[in-house]
Coordinates of N, CA, C and O in Angstrom, one line a residue:
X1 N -19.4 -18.6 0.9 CA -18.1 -18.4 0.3 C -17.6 -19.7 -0.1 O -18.0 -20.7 0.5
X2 N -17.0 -19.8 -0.8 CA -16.4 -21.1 -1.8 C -14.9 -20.8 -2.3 O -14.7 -20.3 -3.4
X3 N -14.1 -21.2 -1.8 CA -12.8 -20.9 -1.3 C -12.3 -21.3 -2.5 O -11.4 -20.5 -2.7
X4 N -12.5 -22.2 -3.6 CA -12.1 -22.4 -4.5 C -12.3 -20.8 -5.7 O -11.7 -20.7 -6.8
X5 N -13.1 -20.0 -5.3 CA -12.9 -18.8 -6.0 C -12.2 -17.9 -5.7 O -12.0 -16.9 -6.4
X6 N -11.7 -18.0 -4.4 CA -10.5 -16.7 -4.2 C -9.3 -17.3 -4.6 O -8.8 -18.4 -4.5
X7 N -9.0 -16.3 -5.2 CA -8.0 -15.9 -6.4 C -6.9 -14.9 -5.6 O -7.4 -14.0 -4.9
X8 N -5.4 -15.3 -5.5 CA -4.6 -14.1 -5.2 C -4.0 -13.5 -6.4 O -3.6 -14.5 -7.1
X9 N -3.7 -12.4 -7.1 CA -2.9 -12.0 -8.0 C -2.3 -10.8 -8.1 O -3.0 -9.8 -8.1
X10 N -1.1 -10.7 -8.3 CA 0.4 -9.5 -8.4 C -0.1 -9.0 -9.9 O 0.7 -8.2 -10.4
X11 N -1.4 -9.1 -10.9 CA -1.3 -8.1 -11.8 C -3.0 -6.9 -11.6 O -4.2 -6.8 -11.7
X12 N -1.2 -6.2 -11.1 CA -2.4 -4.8 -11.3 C -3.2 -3.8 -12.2 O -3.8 -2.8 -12.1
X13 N -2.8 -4.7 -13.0 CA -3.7 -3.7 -14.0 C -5.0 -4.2 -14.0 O -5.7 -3.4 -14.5
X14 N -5.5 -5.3 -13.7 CA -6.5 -5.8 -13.8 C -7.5 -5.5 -12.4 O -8.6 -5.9 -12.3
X15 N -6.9 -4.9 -11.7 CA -7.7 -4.1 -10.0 C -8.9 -3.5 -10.5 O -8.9 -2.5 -11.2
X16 N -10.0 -4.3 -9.8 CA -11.5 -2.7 -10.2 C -10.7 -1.8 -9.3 O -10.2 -2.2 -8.3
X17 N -10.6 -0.5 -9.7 CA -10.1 0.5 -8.5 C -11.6 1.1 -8.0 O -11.8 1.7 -7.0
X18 N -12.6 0.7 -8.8 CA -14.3 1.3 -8.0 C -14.3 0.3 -6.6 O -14.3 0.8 -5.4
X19 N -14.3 -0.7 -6.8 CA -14.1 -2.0 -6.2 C -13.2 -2.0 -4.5 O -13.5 -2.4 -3.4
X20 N -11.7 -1.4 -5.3 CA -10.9 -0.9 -4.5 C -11.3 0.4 -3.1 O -11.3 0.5 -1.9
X21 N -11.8 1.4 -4.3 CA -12.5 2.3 -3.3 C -13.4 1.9 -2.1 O -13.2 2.0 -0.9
X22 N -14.3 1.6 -2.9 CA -15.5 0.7 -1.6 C -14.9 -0.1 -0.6 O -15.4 -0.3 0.6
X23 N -13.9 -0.6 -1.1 CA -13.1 -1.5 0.5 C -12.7 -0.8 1.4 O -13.0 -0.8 2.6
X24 N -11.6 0.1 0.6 CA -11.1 1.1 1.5 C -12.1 1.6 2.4 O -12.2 1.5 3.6
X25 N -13.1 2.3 1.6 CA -13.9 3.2 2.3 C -15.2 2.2 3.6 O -15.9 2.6 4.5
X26 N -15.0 1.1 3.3 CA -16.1 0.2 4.2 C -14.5 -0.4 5.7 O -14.8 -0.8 6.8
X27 N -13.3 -0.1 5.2 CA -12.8 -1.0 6.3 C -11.8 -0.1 6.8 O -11.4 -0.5 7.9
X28 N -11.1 1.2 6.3 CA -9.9 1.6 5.9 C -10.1 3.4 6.7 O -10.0 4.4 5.9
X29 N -10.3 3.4 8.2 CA -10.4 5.1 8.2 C -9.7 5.7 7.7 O -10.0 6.8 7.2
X30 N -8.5 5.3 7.7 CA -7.2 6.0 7.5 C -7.3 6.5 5.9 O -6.7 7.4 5.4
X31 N -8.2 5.4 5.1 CA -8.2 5.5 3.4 C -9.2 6.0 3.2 O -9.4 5.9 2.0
X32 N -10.2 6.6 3.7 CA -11.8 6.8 3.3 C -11.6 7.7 2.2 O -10.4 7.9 2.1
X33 N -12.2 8.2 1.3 CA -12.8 8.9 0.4 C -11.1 9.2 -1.1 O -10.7 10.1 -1.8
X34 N -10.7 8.0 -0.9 CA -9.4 8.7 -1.7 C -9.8 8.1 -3.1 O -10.5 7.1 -3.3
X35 N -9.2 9.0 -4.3 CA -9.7 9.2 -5.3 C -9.6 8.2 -6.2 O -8.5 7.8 -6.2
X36 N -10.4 7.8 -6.9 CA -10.0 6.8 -7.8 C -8.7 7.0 -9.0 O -7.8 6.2 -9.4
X37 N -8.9 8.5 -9.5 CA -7.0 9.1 -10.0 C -6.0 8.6 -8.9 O -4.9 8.2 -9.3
X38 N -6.1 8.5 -7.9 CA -5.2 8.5 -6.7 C -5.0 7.1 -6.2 O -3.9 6.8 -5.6
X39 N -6.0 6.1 -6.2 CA -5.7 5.1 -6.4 C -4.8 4.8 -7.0 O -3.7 4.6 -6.6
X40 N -5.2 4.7 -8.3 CA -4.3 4.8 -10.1 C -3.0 4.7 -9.7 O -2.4 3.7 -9.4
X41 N -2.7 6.3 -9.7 CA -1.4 6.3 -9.2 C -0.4 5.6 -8.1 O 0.8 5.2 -8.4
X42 N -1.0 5.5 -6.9 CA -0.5 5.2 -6.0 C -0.1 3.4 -6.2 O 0.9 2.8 -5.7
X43 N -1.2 2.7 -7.2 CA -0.7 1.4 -7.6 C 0.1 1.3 -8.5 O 0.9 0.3 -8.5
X44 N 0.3 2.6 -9.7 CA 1.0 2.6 -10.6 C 2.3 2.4 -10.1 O 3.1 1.8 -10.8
X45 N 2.6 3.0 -8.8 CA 4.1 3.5 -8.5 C 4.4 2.5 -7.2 O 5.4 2.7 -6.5
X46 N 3.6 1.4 -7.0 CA 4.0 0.4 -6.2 C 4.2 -0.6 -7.0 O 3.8 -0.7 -8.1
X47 N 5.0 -1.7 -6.2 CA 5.7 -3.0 -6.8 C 6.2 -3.8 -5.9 O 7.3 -3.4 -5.5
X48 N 5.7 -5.0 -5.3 CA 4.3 -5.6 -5.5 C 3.2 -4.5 -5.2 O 3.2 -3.5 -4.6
X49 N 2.2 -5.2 -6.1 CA 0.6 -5.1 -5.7 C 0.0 -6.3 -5.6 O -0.2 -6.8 -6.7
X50 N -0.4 -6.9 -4.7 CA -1.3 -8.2 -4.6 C -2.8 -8.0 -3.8 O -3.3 -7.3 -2.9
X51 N -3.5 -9.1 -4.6 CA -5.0 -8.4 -4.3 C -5.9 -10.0 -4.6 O -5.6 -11.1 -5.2
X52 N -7.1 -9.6 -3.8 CA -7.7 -11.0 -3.3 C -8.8 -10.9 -4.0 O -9.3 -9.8 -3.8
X53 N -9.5 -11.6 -4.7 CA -11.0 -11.9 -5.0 C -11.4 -12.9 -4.6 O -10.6 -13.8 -4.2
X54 N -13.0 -13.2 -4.7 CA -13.6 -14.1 -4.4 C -14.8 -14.3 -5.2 O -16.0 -14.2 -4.9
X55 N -13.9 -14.8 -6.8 CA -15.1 -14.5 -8.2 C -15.1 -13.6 -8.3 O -13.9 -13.4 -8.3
X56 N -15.8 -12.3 -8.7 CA -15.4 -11.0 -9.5 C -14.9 -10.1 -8.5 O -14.1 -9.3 -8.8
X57 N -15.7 -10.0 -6.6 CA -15.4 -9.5 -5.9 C -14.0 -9.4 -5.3 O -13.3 -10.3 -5.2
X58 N -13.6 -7.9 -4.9 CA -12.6 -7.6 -4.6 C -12.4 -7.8 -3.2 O -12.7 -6.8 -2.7
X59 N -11.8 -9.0 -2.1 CA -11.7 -8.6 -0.9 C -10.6 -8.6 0.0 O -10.6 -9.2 1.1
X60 N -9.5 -8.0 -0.5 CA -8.7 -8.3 0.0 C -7.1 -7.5 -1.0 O -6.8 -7.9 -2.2
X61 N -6.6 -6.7 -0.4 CA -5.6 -5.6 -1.1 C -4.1 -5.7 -0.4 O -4.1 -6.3 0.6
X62 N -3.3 -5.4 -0.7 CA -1.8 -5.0 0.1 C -0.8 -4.8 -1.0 O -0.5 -5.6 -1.8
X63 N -0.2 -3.6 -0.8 CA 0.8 -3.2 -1.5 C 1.9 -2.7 -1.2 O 1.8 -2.4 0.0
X64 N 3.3 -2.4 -1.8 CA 4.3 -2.5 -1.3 C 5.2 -1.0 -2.3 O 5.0 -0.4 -3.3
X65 N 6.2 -0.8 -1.2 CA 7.0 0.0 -2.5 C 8.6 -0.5 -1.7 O 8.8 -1.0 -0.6
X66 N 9.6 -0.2 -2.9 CA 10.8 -0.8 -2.4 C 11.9 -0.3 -3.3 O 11.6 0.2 -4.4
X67 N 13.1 -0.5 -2.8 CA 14.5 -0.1 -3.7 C 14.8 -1.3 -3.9 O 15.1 -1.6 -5.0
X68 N 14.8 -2.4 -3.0 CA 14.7 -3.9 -3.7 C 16.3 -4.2 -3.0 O 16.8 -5.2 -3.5
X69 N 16.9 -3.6 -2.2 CA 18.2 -3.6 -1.3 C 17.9 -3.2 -0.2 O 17.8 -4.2 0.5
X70 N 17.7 -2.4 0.5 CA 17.8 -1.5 1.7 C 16.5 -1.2 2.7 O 16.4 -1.1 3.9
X71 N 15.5 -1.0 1.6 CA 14.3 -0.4 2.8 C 13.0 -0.7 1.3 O 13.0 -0.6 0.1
X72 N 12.3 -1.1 2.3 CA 10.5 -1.5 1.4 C 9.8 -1.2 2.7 O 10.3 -1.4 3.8
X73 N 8.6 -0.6 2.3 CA 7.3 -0.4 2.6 C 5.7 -0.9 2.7 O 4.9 -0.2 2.2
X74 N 5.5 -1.5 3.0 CA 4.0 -2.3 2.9 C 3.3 -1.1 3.2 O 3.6 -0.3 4.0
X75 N 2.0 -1.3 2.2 CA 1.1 -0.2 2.5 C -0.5 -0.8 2.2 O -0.9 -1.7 1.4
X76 N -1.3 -0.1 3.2 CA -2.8 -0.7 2.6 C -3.3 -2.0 2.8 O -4.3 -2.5 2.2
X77 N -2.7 -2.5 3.6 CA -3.3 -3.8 3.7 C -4.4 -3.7 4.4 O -4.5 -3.2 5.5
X78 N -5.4 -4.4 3.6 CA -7.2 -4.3 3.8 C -7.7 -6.2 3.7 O -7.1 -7.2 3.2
X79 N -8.9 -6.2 4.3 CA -9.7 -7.6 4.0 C -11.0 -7.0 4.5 O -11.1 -6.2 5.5
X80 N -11.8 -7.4 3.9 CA -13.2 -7.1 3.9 C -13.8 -8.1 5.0 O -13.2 -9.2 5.1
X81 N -14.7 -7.8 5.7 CA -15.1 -7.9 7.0 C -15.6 -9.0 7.2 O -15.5 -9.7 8.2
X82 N -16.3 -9.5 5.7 CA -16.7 -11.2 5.8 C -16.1 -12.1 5.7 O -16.6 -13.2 5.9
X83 N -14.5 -11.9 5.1 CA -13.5 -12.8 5.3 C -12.5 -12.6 5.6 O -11.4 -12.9 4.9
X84 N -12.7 -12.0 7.3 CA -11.3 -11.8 8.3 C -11.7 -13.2 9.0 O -12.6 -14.0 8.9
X85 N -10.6 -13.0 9.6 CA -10.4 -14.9 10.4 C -10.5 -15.4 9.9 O -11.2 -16.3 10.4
X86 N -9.9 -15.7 8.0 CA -10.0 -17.1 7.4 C -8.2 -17.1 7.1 O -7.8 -18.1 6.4
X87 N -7.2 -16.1 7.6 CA -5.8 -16.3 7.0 C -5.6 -15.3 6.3 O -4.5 -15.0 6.1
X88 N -6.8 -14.3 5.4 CA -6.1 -14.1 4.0 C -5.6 -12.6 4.4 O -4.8 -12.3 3.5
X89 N -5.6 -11.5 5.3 CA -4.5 -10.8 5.6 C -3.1 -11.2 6.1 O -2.1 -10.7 5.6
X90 N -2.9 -12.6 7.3 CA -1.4 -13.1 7.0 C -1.2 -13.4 5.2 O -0.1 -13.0 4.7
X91 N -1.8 -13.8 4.5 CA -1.8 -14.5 3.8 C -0.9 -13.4 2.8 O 0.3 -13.6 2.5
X92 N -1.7 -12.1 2.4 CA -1.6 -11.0 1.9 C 0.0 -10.7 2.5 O 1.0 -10.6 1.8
X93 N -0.1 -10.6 3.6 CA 1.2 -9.9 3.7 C 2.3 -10.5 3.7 O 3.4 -9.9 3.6
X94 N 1.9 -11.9 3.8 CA 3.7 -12.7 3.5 C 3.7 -13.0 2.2 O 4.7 -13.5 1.7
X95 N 2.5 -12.8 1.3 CA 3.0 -12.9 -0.6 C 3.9 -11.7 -1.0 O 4.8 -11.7 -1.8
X96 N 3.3 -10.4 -0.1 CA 4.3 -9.1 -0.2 C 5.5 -9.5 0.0 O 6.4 -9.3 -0.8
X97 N 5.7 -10.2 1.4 CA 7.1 -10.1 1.6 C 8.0 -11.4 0.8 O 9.2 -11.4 0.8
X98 N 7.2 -12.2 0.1 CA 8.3 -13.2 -0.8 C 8.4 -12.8 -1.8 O 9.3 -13.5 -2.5
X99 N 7.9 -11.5 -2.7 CA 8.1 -11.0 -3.7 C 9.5 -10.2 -3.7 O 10.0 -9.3 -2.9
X100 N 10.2 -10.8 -5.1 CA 11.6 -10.8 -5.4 C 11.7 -9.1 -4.9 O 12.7 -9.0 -4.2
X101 N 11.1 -8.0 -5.2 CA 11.3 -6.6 -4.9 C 11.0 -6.6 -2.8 O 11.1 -5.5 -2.2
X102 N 10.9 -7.5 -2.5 CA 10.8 -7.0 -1.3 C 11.8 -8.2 -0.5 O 12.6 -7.8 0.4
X103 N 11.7 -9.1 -0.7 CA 11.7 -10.3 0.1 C 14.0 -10.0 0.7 O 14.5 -10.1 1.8
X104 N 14.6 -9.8 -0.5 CA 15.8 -9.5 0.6 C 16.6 -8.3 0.9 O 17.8 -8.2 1.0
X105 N 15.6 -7.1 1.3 CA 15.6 -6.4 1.9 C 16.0 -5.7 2.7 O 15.0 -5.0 2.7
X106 N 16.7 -5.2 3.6 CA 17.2 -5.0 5.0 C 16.5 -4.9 6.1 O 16.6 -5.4 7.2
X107 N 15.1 -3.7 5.3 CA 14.2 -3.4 6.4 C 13.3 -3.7 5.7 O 13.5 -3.8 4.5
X108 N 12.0 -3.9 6.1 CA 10.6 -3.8 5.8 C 9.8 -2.5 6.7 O 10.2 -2.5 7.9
X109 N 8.9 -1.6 6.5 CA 8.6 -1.3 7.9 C 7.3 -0.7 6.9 O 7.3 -0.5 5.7
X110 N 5.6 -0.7 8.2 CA 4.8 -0.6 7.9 C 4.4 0.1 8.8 O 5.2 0.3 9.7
X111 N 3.1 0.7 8.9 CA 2.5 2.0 9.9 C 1.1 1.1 10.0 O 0.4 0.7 9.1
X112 N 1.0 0.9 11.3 CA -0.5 0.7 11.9 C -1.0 1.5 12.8 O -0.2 2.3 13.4
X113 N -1.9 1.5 13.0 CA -2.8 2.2 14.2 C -2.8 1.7 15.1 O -2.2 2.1 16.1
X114 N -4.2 0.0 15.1 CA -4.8 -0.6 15.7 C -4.5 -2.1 16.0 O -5.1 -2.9 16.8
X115 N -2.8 -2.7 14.8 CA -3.0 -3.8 14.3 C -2.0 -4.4 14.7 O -1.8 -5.6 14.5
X116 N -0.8 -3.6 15.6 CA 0.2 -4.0 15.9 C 0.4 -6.3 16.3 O 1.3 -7.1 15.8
X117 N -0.5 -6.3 17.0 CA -0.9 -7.7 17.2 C -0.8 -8.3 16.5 O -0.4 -9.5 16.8
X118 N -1.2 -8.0 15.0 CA -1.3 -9.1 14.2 C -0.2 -8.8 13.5 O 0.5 -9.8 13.0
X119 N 0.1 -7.8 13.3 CA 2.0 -7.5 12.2 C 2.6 -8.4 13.2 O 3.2 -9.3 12.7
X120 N 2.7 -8.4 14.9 CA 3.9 -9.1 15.3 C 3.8 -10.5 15.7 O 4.5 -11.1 16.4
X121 N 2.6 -11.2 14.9 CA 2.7 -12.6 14.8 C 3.0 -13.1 13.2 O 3.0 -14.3 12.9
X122 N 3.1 -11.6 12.2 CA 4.2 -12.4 11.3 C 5.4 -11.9 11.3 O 6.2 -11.9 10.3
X123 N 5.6 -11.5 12.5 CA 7.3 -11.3 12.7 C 8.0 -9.1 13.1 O 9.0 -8.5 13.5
X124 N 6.5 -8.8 12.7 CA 7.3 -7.5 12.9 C 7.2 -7.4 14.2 O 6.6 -8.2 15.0
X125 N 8.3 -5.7 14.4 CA 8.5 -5.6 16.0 C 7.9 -4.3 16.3 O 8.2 -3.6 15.3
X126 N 7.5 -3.7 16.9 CA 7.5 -2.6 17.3 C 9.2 -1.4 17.3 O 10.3 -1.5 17.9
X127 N 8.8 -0.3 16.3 CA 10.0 0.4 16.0 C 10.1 2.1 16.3 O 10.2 3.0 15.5
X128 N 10.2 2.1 17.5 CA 10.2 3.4 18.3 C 11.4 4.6 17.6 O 11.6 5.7 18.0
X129 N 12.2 3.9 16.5 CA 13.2 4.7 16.3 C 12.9 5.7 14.9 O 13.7 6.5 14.6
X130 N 11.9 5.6 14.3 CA 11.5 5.6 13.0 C 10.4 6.7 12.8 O 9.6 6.5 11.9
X131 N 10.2 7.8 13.7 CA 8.9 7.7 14.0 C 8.3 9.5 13.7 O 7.4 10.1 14.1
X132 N 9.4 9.6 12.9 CA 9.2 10.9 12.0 C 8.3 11.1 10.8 O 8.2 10.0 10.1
X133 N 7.4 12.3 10.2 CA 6.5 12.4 9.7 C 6.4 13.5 8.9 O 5.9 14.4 9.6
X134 N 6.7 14.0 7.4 CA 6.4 15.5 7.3 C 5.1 15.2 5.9 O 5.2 14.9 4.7
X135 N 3.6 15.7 7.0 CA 2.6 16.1 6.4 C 3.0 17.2 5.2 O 3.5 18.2 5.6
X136 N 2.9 17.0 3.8 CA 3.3 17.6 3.0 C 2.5 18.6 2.0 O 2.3 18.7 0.8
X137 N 2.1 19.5 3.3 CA 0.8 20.3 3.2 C 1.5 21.9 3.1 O 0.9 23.0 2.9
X138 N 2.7 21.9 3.4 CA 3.5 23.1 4.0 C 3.8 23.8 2.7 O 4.0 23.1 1.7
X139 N 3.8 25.0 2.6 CA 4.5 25.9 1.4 C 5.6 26.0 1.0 O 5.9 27.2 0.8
X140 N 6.5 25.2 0.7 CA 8.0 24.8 0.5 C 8.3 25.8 0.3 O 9.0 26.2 1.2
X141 N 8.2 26.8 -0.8 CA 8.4 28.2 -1.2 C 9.1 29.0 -0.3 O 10.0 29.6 -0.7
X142 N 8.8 29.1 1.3 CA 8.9 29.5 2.5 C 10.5 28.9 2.9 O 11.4 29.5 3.5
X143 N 10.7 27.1 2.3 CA 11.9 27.2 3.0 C 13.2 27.7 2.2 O 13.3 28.1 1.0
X144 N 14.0 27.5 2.9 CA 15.6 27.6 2.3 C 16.1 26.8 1.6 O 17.3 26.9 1.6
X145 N 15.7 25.6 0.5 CA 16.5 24.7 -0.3 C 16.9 25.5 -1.4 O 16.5 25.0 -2.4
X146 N 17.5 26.5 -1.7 CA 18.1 27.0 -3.0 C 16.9 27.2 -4.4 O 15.7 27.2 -4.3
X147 N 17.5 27.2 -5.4 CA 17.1 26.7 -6.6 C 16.4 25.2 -7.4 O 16.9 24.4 -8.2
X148 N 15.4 25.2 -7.0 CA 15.0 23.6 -7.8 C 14.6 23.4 -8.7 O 13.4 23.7 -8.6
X149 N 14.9 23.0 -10.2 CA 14.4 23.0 -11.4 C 13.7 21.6 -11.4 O 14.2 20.6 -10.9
X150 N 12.4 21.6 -12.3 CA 11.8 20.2 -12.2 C 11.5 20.0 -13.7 O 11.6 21.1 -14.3
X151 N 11.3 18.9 -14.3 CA 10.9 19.0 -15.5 C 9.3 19.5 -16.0 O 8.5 19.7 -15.1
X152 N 9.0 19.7 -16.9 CA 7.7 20.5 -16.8 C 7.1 19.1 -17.4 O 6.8 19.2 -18.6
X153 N 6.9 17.8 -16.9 CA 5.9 16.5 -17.0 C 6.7 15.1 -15.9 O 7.5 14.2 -16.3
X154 N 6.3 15.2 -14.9 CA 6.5 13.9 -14.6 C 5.5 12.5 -14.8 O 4.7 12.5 -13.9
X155 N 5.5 11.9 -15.3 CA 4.3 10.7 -15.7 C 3.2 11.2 -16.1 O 2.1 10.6 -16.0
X156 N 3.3 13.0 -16.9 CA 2.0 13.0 -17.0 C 1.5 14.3 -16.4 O 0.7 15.0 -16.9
X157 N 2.3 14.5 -15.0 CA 1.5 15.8 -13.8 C 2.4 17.0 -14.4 O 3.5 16.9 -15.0
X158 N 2.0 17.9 -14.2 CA 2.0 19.3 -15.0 C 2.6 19.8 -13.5 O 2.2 19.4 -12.5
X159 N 3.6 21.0 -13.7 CA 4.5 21.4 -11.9 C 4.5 23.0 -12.9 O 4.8 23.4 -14.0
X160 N 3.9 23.5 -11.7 CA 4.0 25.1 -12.1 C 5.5 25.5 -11.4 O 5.8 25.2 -10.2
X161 N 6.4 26.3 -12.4 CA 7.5 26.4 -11.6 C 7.6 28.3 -11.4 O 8.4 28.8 -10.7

């Protein structure tokens, strides 16, 4: 490794998302098999996206979504296995958090599994109050919200009404 080729950069359009996949899927249970359309998207509609190479290789991801007042989300934060213990996951996630869309915020809050330890040596806390979840797998049709009209294109996705 030659440290002078890792590269951090906020433009996403330039992400191999093949690249992207393979990380997920080598480091990321929680991310395995997710689609390269679904990558797309999911980077399309975040802001920050910051991401690490090392020369053409991808190793190193974290992204963010935010209203840029009140509440942001970090999501996805990955480092490929040959260059953990060199900084660049803290590294990743405090570029998230100085970026003008996140950095004055009220909350930040992120979901780990395994990693608690290392979020709370850059400051997060454990947050037992937050800890609601609706899998969005359910037949809405079934509940009671009234009438919903949607437009027939959002970015593109077609909504059968």
């Amino acid at each position: 490794m030659n440290s002078s080729q890792i590269q951090f950069s906020d433009r996403s359009s330039e992400i191999d998302l093949y690249q992207l996949q393979q990380l997920f899927d080598l480091v990321a249970f929680w991310a395995k098999g997710r689609r390269i359309e679904d990558l797309s998207m999911a980077i399309g509609n975040s802001d920050p996206v910051i991401f690490v190479c090392d020369g053409e290789q991808l190793i190193g991801f974290a992204r963010a979504t935010s209203d840029c007042i009140y509440r942001a989300t970090i999501w996805d934060v990955v480092v490929h296995p040959d260059y953990r213990d060199l900084g660049l996951g803290s590294k990743l996630v405090e570029t998230v958090l100085s970026h003008p869309r996140v950095r004055w915020v009220e909350r930040v809050y992120l979901m780990t599994t395994h990693q608690q330890g290392f979020y709370e040596k850059i400051g997060f806390q454990p947050n037992t109050t937050t800890t609601m979840v609706l899998y969005n797998q359910t037949n809405f049709a079934s509940l009671n919200i009234g009438e919903v009209h949607f437009p027939e294109s959002i970015e593109g996705r077609k909504f059968a009404i």
